[in-house]
Coordinates of C-alpha atoms and ligand atoms in Angstrom, one line a residue:
M181 CA 119.4 104.5 57.2
A182 CA 117.8 107.5 59.0
D183 CA 120.0 110.7 59.6
V184 CA 119.8 110.7 63.1
P185 CA 122.1 113.6 64.0
A186 CA 119.8 115.8 61.6
L187 CA 116.9 114.4 63.1
L188 CA 117.7 115.2 67.0
R189 CA 118.8 118.9 65.2
A190 CA 115.0 119.0 63.7
L191 CA 113.6 118.3 67.0
P192 CA 111.0 121.3 68.0
R193 CA 112.2 123.3 71.1
V194 CA 110.0 123.0 74.2
D195 CA 108.6 126.5 73.4
E196 CA 107.4 125.6 70.5
V197 CA 105.6 122.5 71.9
L198 CA 104.5 125.2 74.5
A199 CA 102.9 127.1 72.0
H200 CA 101.2 124.7 69.8
Q201 CA 97.6 124.7 69.7
R202 CA 97.1 120.9 70.9
L203 CA 98.7 122.4 74.2
T204 CA 97.4 125.7 74.6
A205 CA 93.4 124.0 74.1
I206 CA 94.1 122.6 77.5
S207 CA 96.9 124.7 79.1
Q208 CA 94.6 127.6 80.1
E209 CA 93.7 126.0 83.7
A210 CA 96.9 124.2 84.1
P211 CA 99.7 125.5 86.2
R212 CA 102.3 126.7 83.8
A213 CA 105.0 124.3 85.6
L214 CA 102.9 121.4 84.5
C215 CA 102.6 122.5 81.2
R216 CA 106.3 123.0 80.6
Q217 CA 107.1 119.8 82.4
A218 CA 104.4 118.0 79.9
A219 CA 106.1 119.9 76.8
R220 CA 109.9 118.8 78.3
A221 CA 108.8 115.0 78.9
A222 CA 107.2 114.8 75.2
V223 CA 110.4 116.2 73.7
E224 CA 112.5 114.0 75.9
E225 CA 110.6 110.9 75.0
A226 CA 111.0 111.6 71.1
R227 CA 115.1 112.4 71.7
S228 CA 115.4 109.0 73.2
L229 CA 113.2 107.2 70.6
L230 CA 115.7 108.7 68.3
L231 CA 119.0 107.8 70.1
R232 CA 117.9 104.3 70.3
G233 CA 118.2 104.3 66.5
D234 CA 114.1 103.4 65.9
P235 CA 113.0 107.3 64.8
P236 CA 109.2 106.2 64.7
A237 CA 107.5 107.8 61.7
G238 CA 105.8 110.7 61.9
L239 CA 107.6 112.2 65.0
T240 CA 106.3 115.8 63.9
L241 CA 105.7 118.8 66.1
D242 CA 102.0 118.0 66.1
A243 CA 102.7 114.3 67.1
I244 CA 105.2 115.7 69.8
A245 CA 102.5 118.2 71.2
A246 CA 99.9 115.8 71.3
R247 CA 102.0 113.4 73.1
A248 CA 102.7 116.5 75.6
A249 CA 99.0 117.2 75.9
Q250 CA 98.2 113.5 76.6
I251 CA 100.8 113.8 79.6
L252 CA 99.5 117.0 80.8
R253 CA 95.8 115.7 81.1
R254 CA 97.1 112.9 82.9
R255 CA 99.3 115.0 85.6
L256 CA 96.1 117.5 85.6
R257 CA 94.3 114.2 87.6
P258 CA 95.2 113.1 91.0
H259 CA 98.3 111.0 91.0
L260 CA 96.6 109.1 93.8
S261 CA 93.4 108.4 92.6
R262 CA 90.4 106.0 93.4
A263 CA 91.0 102.7 91.8
I264 CA 88.8 99.6 90.6
N265 CA 89.9 96.4 92.0
A266 CA 89.0 93.5 90.1
T267 CA 91.7 91.5 90.8
G268 CA 89.9 89.3 93.4
I269 CA 92.5 89.8 96.2
V270 CA 90.3 91.6 98.9
L271 CA 93.1 92.9 100.8
H272 CA 95.5 94.1 98.1
T273 CA 98.3 96.0 99.7
G274 CA 99.5 97.5 96.1
L275 CA 95.4 98.8 96.1
G276 CA 95.3 100.0 99.2
R277 CA 94.5 97.2 101.5
A278 CA 90.7 97.4 103.2
P279 CA 88.1 99.6 101.4
F280 CA 86.9 101.8 104.2
S281 CA 83.0 101.6 105.1
S282 CA 80.5 104.3 104.3
S283 CA 80.4 105.6 107.8
A284 CA 84.5 105.6 107.9
Q285 CA 84.2 107.4 104.9
A286 CA 82.1 110.0 106.3
A287 CA 84.3 110.3 109.3
L288 CA 87.2 111.1 107.5
A289 CA 85.4 113.8 105.3
E290 CA 84.2 115.3 108.5
V291 CA 87.4 115.6 110.4
A292 CA 89.5 116.5 107.2
A293 CA 87.2 119.7 106.8
G294 CA 88.6 121.9 109.6
Y295 CA 90.0 121.6 113.4
C296 CA 89.5 118.4 115.7
N297 CA 89.6 117.7 119.3
L298 CA 92.8 115.6 118.3
Q299 CA 94.4 115.6 122.0
A300 CA 92.1 117.6 123.7
D301 CA 89.8 116.9 126.4
L302 CA 86.5 118.6 125.7
E303 CA 85.4 118.2 129.7
T304 CA 88.7 119.8 131.2
G305 CA 90.3 121.3 127.7
Q306 CA 93.4 119.7 129.2
R307 CA 95.6 117.7 126.8
M308 CA 94.7 114.2 126.6
P309 CA 96.2 110.8 124.4
R310 CA 95.2 110.9 120.9
E311 CA 94.2 107.0 121.4
S312 CA 91.4 108.2 123.6
H313 CA 89.4 108.2 120.8
V314 CA 89.4 104.7 120.0
H315 CA 90.7 103.2 123.2
W316 CA 87.4 103.2 125.0
L317 CA 86.2 101.0 122.0
F318 CA 89.1 98.7 122.1
Q319 CA 88.4 98.4 126.0
E320 CA 84.7 97.4 125.2
L321 CA 85.6 95.0 122.2
T322 CA 88.7 93.2 123.6
G323 CA 88.8 93.7 127.2
A324 CA 92.5 96.0 126.7
E325 CA 93.9 97.8 129.5
A326 CA 95.5 100.4 127.4
T327 CA 95.9 101.4 123.7
L328 CA 98.5 102.6 121.4
V329 CA 98.3 103.4 117.8
V330 CA 101.1 103.5 115.4
N331 CA 102.0 103.8 111.7
N332 CA 101.5 100.1 110.9
N333 CA 102.4 96.6 112.6
A334 CA 106.1 96.6 111.6
A335 CA 106.5 99.7 113.3
A336 CA 104.0 98.3 116.5
T337 CA 106.8 95.4 116.5
V338 CA 109.6 97.8 116.7
L339 CA 108.1 100.1 119.4
V340 CA 107.1 97.1 121.5
L341 CA 110.4 95.0 121.5
N342 CA 112.7 98.2 121.8
T343 CA 110.5 99.0 124.9
L344 CA 110.4 95.7 126.5
A345 CA 113.5 94.1 125.5
A346 CA 116.4 96.5 124.1
G347 CA 119.9 95.0 124.9
K348 CA 118.2 91.6 126.0
E349 CA 116.6 88.5 124.6
V350 CA 113.5 87.9 122.8
I351 CA 112.7 84.0 122.5
V352 CA 110.8 83.0 119.2
S353 CA 110.0 79.8 117.7
R354 CA 111.5 78.6 114.9
G355 CA 107.7 77.7 113.2
E356 CA 107.3 81.5 113.5
M357 CA 110.4 83.3 111.9
V358 CA 108.1 84.9 109.3
E359 CA 108.5 87.3 106.0
I360 CA 105.6 89.2 105.6
G361 CA 106.6 90.9 102.4
G362 CA 108.7 93.8 101.4
S363 CA 111.3 94.3 104.0
F364 CA 109.3 92.9 107.2
R365 CA 111.4 90.1 108.4
L366 CA 111.4 89.3 112.0
P367 CA 114.8 88.5 112.7
E368 CA 115.9 92.0 111.0
I369 CA 113.1 93.8 113.1
I370 CA 114.3 92.1 116.2
A371 CA 117.7 93.4 115.7
L372 CA 116.7 96.8 114.6
A373 CA 114.8 97.0 117.7
G374 CA 118.2 96.8 119.4
C375 CA 117.0 92.9 120.9
R376 CA 119.0 89.4 120.7
L377 CA 116.8 86.7 118.9
V378 CA 117.0 83.8 120.6
E379 CA 115.2 80.7 118.3
V380 CA 113.8 77.6 120.0
G381 CA 112.2 74.4 118.7
C382 CA 111.8 73.3 115.3
T383 CA 110.2 74.6 112.1
N384 CA 107.2 72.2 112.3
R385 CA 107.3 71.4 116.2
T386 CA 107.8 73.6 119.3
H387 CA 107.0 72.7 122.9
L388 CA 106.4 74.7 126.1
R389 CA 109.9 73.2 127.3
D390 CA 111.8 74.3 124.3
Y391 CA 110.8 78.2 125.5
E392 CA 111.6 76.9 128.9
N393 CA 114.9 75.8 128.2
G394 CA 115.6 78.9 126.1
I395 CA 114.9 81.4 129.1
T396 CA 118.1 83.1 130.4
P397 CA 118.9 85.7 132.9
E398 CA 118.9 87.7 129.9
T399 CA 115.7 87.0 128.5
A400 CA 112.8 89.8 128.6
V401 CA 110.1 88.7 126.1
L402 CA 108.4 85.7 124.8
L403 CA 107.1 86.4 121.6
A404 CA 104.4 84.5 119.5
V405 CA 103.9 85.3 115.8
H406 CA 100.8 84.5 114.2
Q407 CA 101.4 82.4 111.1
S408 CA 99.8 85.2 108.8
N409 CA 100.6 84.3 105.4
Y410 CA 101.7 80.7 105.4
R411 CA 100.6 77.3 106.9
I412 CA 102.8 74.4 108.5
E413 CA 100.9 71.3 108.1
G414 CA 101.5 67.4 108.7
F415 CA 103.7 66.5 111.9
T416 CA 103.0 69.9 113.8
S417 CA 102.9 71.3 117.1
Q418 CA 102.7 74.4 118.4
V419 CA 102.3 75.9 122.1
E420 CA 99.1 77.8 122.8
I421 CA 99.2 81.4 123.6
G422 CA 97.5 80.6 127.1
E423 CA 100.4 78.3 128.0
L424 CA 103.2 80.7 126.9
A425 CA 101.6 83.7 128.8
A426 CA 101.5 81.6 132.1
L427 CA 105.2 80.4 131.4
A428 CA 106.2 84.2 131.1
R429 CA 104.2 84.9 134.4
A430 CA 105.7 82.3 136.5
R431 CA 109.2 83.4 135.3
G432 CA 108.9 87.4 135.7
L433 CA 108.8 87.5 131.7
I434 CA 106.6 89.7 129.4
C435 CA 104.6 87.4 126.6
V436 CA 103.9 89.3 123.4
H437 CA 101.5 88.3 120.7
D438 CA 102.1 89.7 117.3
L439 CA 98.5 88.6 115.8
G440 CA 99.2 90.0 112.6
S441 CA 95.8 90.0 110.9
G442 CA 93.7 91.2 114.1
A443 CA 90.5 89.8 113.9
L444 CA 88.2 91.3 116.5
V445 CA 85.5 88.7 116.0
D446 CA 85.2 84.9 115.5
L447 CA 85.2 84.9 111.8
A448 CA 84.0 81.1 112.1
G449 CA 80.6 82.6 113.2
Y450 CA 80.4 83.8 109.6
G451 CA 81.2 80.7 107.9
L452 CA 84.8 81.8 107.3
P453 CA 87.8 80.0 108.4
R454 CA 88.9 80.6 112.3
E455 CA 91.5 83.3 113.3
P456 CA 92.8 83.5 116.4
T457 CA 91.1 86.8 118.0
V458 CA 92.2 89.9 119.7
P459 CA 90.0 89.1 122.6
D460 CA 90.9 85.9 122.8
S461 CA 94.4 86.4 122.7
L462 CA 94.4 89.0 125.8
A463 CA 92.1 86.8 127.7
A464 CA 94.4 83.9 127.6
G465 CA 96.8 86.4 129.2
A466 CA 99.2 87.7 126.5
E467 CA 100.3 91.0 128.4
V468 CA 100.8 92.6 125.1
V469 CA 99.0 92.1 121.5
L470 CA 99.7 93.6 118.5
F471 CA 98.0 93.9 115.0
S472 CA 97.4 95.7 111.9
G473 CA 94.6 98.1 111.1
D474 CA 94.1 97.4 107.8
K475 CA 94.1 93.6 107.5
L476 CA 90.9 91.8 109.1
L477 CA 89.8 94.6 110.9
G478 CA 89.2 96.6 107.7
G479 CA 90.3 99.7 108.7
P480 CA 93.0 102.2 108.1
Q481 CA 96.7 101.7 107.6
C482 CA 98.2 101.7 111.1
G483 CA 99.5 99.1 114.0
V484 CA 97.5 98.8 117.2
I485 CA 98.9 97.7 120.6
L486 CA 96.9 96.8 123.3
G487 CA 97.7 95.4 126.7
N488 CA 98.5 96.3 130.2
E489 CA 98.7 99.7 131.3
D490 CA 102.7 99.6 132.6
A491 CA 104.3 98.1 129.3
L492 CA 102.3 100.6 127.5
A493 CA 102.9 103.7 129.6
A494 CA 106.7 102.8 129.0
M495 CA 106.0 102.6 125.0
R496 CA 104.3 106.1 125.2
R497 CA 107.5 107.2 126.6
N498 CA 109.8 105.8 123.9
P499 CA 111.2 108.3 121.6
F500 CA 110.0 105.5 119.0
Y501 CA 106.3 106.3 119.8
R502 CA 106.7 109.9 118.8
A503 CA 108.3 108.9 115.5
F504 CA 105.6 106.3 114.6
R505 CA 102.5 107.7 115.7
V506 CA 99.0 108.2 113.6
G507 CA 97.2 111.5 112.8
K508 CA 93.7 112.5 112.8
L509 CA 92.8 110.8 109.6
T510 CA 94.1 107.3 110.8
L511 CA 92.2 107.8 113.8
S512 CA 88.7 109.0 112.9
V513 CA 88.7 105.9 110.2
L514 CA 89.8 103.5 113.0
E515 CA 87.2 105.2 115.3
A516 CA 84.5 104.9 112.5
T517 CA 85.5 101.1 111.7
L518 CA 85.6 100.0 115.5
R519 CA 81.8 101.3 116.1
L520 CA 80.7 98.9 113.5
F521 CA 81.9 95.9 115.6
L522 CA 79.7 97.2 118.5
E523 CA 76.7 95.6 116.6
P524 CA 78.4 92.3 115.0
E525 CA 75.3 91.0 113.5
S526 CA 75.2 94.0 111.1
L527 CA 78.7 93.7 110.3
P528 CA 77.9 91.4 107.0
K529 CA 76.2 94.9 105.8
K530 CA 77.9 97.7 107.1
H531 CA 81.7 96.7 107.3
G532 CA 83.0 97.2 103.7
L533 CA 85.5 94.4 103.8
M534 CA 83.4 91.6 105.4
A535 CA 80.7 92.6 102.9
L536 CA 83.0 91.6 100.3
L537 CA 84.2 88.4 101.8
L538 CA 80.7 87.3 102.7
C539 CA 79.4 88.3 99.2
S540 CA 77.0 85.2 98.2
P541 CA 78.8 83.0 95.5
E542 CA 75.1 83.6 93.8
A543 CA 75.2 87.2 93.4
I544 CA 78.7 87.3 92.4
R545 CA 77.7 84.8 89.5
E546 CA 74.7 87.1 88.4
R547 CA 77.0 90.1 88.3
A548 CA 79.8 88.5 86.2
E549 CA 77.1 87.2 83.8
A550 CA 75.6 90.5 83.5
L551 CA 79.1 92.1 82.8
A552 CA 80.0 89.5 80.5
R553 CA 76.9 89.9 78.7
E554 CA 76.9 93.6 78.5
A555 CA 80.7 93.8 77.7
Q556 CA 80.3 91.4 74.6
S557 CA 77.2 93.2 73.3
R558 CA 78.2 96.7 73.6
G559 CA 81.8 96.2 72.6
G560 CA 81.1 95.9 68.6
G561 CA 83.1 92.9 67.7
W562 CA 86.4 93.8 69.4
L563 CA 85.9 91.9 72.7
R564 CA 85.1 88.4 73.8
A565 CA 83.9 87.9 77.3
E566 CA 82.4 84.9 79.1
V567 CA 82.2 83.6 82.6
Q568 CA 84.4 81.0 84.5
E569 CA 84.5 79.6 87.8
G570 CA 87.4 81.0 89.9
E571 CA 88.6 81.8 93.3
S572 CA 89.0 85.2 95.3
E573 CA 92.2 85.6 97.6
V574 CA 91.8 87.2 101.1
G575 CA 95.4 88.6 100.7
G576 CA 97.1 90.9 102.9
G577 CA 98.9 88.1 104.9
S578 CA 95.3 87.1 106.3
L579 CA 93.5 83.5 106.0
A580 CA 96.5 81.9 104.2
G581 CA 95.8 79.2 102.2
H582 CA 91.9 79.9 102.2
S583 CA 90.1 81.0 99.0
L584 CA 86.5 81.9 98.3
P585 CA 84.6 80.7 95.3
T586 CA 83.9 83.2 92.8
T587 CA 82.6 83.7 89.2
V588 CA 85.1 85.6 87.0
V589 CA 84.6 87.2 83.6
A590 CA 87.4 86.4 81.1
L591 CA 87.9 88.9 78.6
R592 CA 90.0 88.7 75.6
S593 CA 90.4 90.6 72.1
D594 CA 91.6 89.8 68.5
R595 CA 92.7 93.7 68.3
V596 CA 95.0 93.7 71.2
S597 CA 97.0 90.9 73.2
S598 CA 95.4 90.5 76.9
G599 CA 99.0 92.0 78.3
E600 CA 97.7 95.4 76.3
L601 CA 94.2 95.1 77.5
A602 CA 95.0 95.0 81.0
R603 CA 97.6 98.2 80.3
L604 CA 94.5 100.0 78.6
L605 CA 92.1 99.2 81.8
R606 CA 94.9 100.7 84.2
L607 CA 95.3 103.6 82.2
S608 CA 91.5 104.2 81.9
E609 CA 90.0 106.7 84.3
P610 CA 89.5 105.4 87.1
P611 CA 92.3 102.9 86.6
I612 CA 90.7 99.4 86.8
F613 CA 93.0 96.7 87.9
A614 CA 92.4 93.0 86.8
R615 CA 94.8 89.9 86.4
V616 CA 95.9 88.3 83.3
H617 CA 95.5 84.2 83.5
R618 CA 96.1 82.0 80.5
D619 CA 96.0 84.8 77.7
R620 CA 92.9 86.1 79.4
V621 CA 92.0 89.5 81.3
V622 CA 90.0 88.2 84.2
L623 CA 87.9 90.4 86.1
D624 CA 86.6 89.2 89.7
P625 CA 83.3 90.9 90.5
R626 CA 83.8 89.9 94.3
T627 CA 86.2 93.4 94.8
V628 CA 84.2 95.4 92.2
L629 CA 82.2 97.5 94.7
P630 CA 78.7 97.2 93.4
D631 CA 78.4 100.6 91.6
E632 CA 81.7 100.1 90.1
D633 CA 80.3 97.7 87.2
A634 CA 78.6 100.1 85.3
T635 CA 82.1 102.0 85.1
I636 CA 83.8 99.0 83.7
L637 CA 81.3 98.7 81.0
A638 CA 81.7 102.5 80.3
A639 CA 85.7 102.0 80.0
L640 CA 85.1 99.0 77.8
A641 CA 82.9 100.8 75.6
R642 CA 85.2 103.8 75.2
M643 CA 88.4 101.3 74.5
G644 CA 86.3 99.8 71.6
A645 CA 85.7 103.2 70.0
D646 CA 89.2 104.4 70.2
L647 CA 90.4 101.1 68.5
Q648 CA 87.8 101.7 66.1
D649 CA 89.2 105.0 65.3
Q650 CA 92.8 103.8 64.9
Ligands
LIG792 C1 101.1 91.9 108.6 C2 101.7 91.3 109.6 C3 102.9 92.0 109.9 C4 103.3 93.5 109.3 O1 102.2 94.3 109.3 P1 101.9 95.6 108.5 O2 100.9 96.5 109.2 O3 102.0 95.5 107.3 O4 103.3 96.8 108.8 C5 103.6 91.6 111.3 N1 103.2 90.8 111.7 C6 102.4 89.8 111.1 C7 102.3 88.6 112.0 C8 101.9 89.9 110.0 O5 100.6 89.1 109.8

């Protein structure tokens, strides 16, 4: 039995760890506070290992200092860093959803480098709405009369409903009572906005007369919500947005359409499944349309509200708008992304997200084969890599139920478990995210940007060398 109290007493002090040459070797350029934090974390970690009653062999000053150096090296790198998405989930919320197009990256760097004309009209020098930078584009691309941009589509929903229907009733079909993920559940958002939810119809079928019968003198909004992340199949019926908008107009109400994924162009034209588009919804008569900026639009995280001038002017006066509005970085990326839609024929080449969605299965197969071949030959025997047929997901609550054919690289090793291999990939620099499936680590080249293949191979080679050393 180890004498735990004695071992605890023998633990080095933080100052001893700080003075150890393993730490001083890298701590010259590091802020003093970070060095101390790393030394303290390493000592604390050793203490909790001892208290848990499994004192690891060789818990020496040298080992603790080596661990402190490892913690320090990681803290010296940006905590939020570029990562490689090898999961095959194109809009991966945990990995930041849409990758920016190169023109958007350039616009972002330029605006971030100094001051900008965020709210200043160049002609008059007067104050102007910050959405002016993107409104002219939305007007051209969708016909919208007015534009507001807030932090995300959830914020957009709260702002729209609170402005148009606080203290009043909002009618929604039971087939559209969605949970998007995290804490976005429509009934709760409607309550948060200060409105009363009135559910009509059934899960699989809702008719126009259901909405008609639901209208009372207290009704303010008829809300349609896109079935983003689920499908209702079989004996179904939904009301077209045009019919709902006509009913709203006839009864002096406002028709709001939450489109969720916010397609600006008809994806069917590119061989993908059809999603309702923003211009179609506005043309059909929806007075207010809202959607995310970082789903099919392929832009920054934000929520876009388009529609009728009067309705949006009222939203701009709502204090929630001040709380939810976006900054210059978001608007610069949004503007650059929208400009790409002025030339729809070049989207597959220039739009980062469309390029990933439309990448040909043959091109992906070629990359998967090259990756597998190289990973295996450079690995020195510790790694087995084979190609397999697979499916990429669109993700992010877009094109529900539709997957894209792909070819994946399945890795396994007799030196480490697949869970450990996935962990080592995440801890490499830059981090690489993969899926674990049937005891294999699966890499899908669809979501790996073309210049990242070499980075993955280099990371695997380093891992092989590290394992050899042990
Ligand atoms: C994704 C989605 C939302 C939430 O959008 P965020 O930008 O993630 O806040 C709301 N409604 C629908 C229909 C969605 O698809």
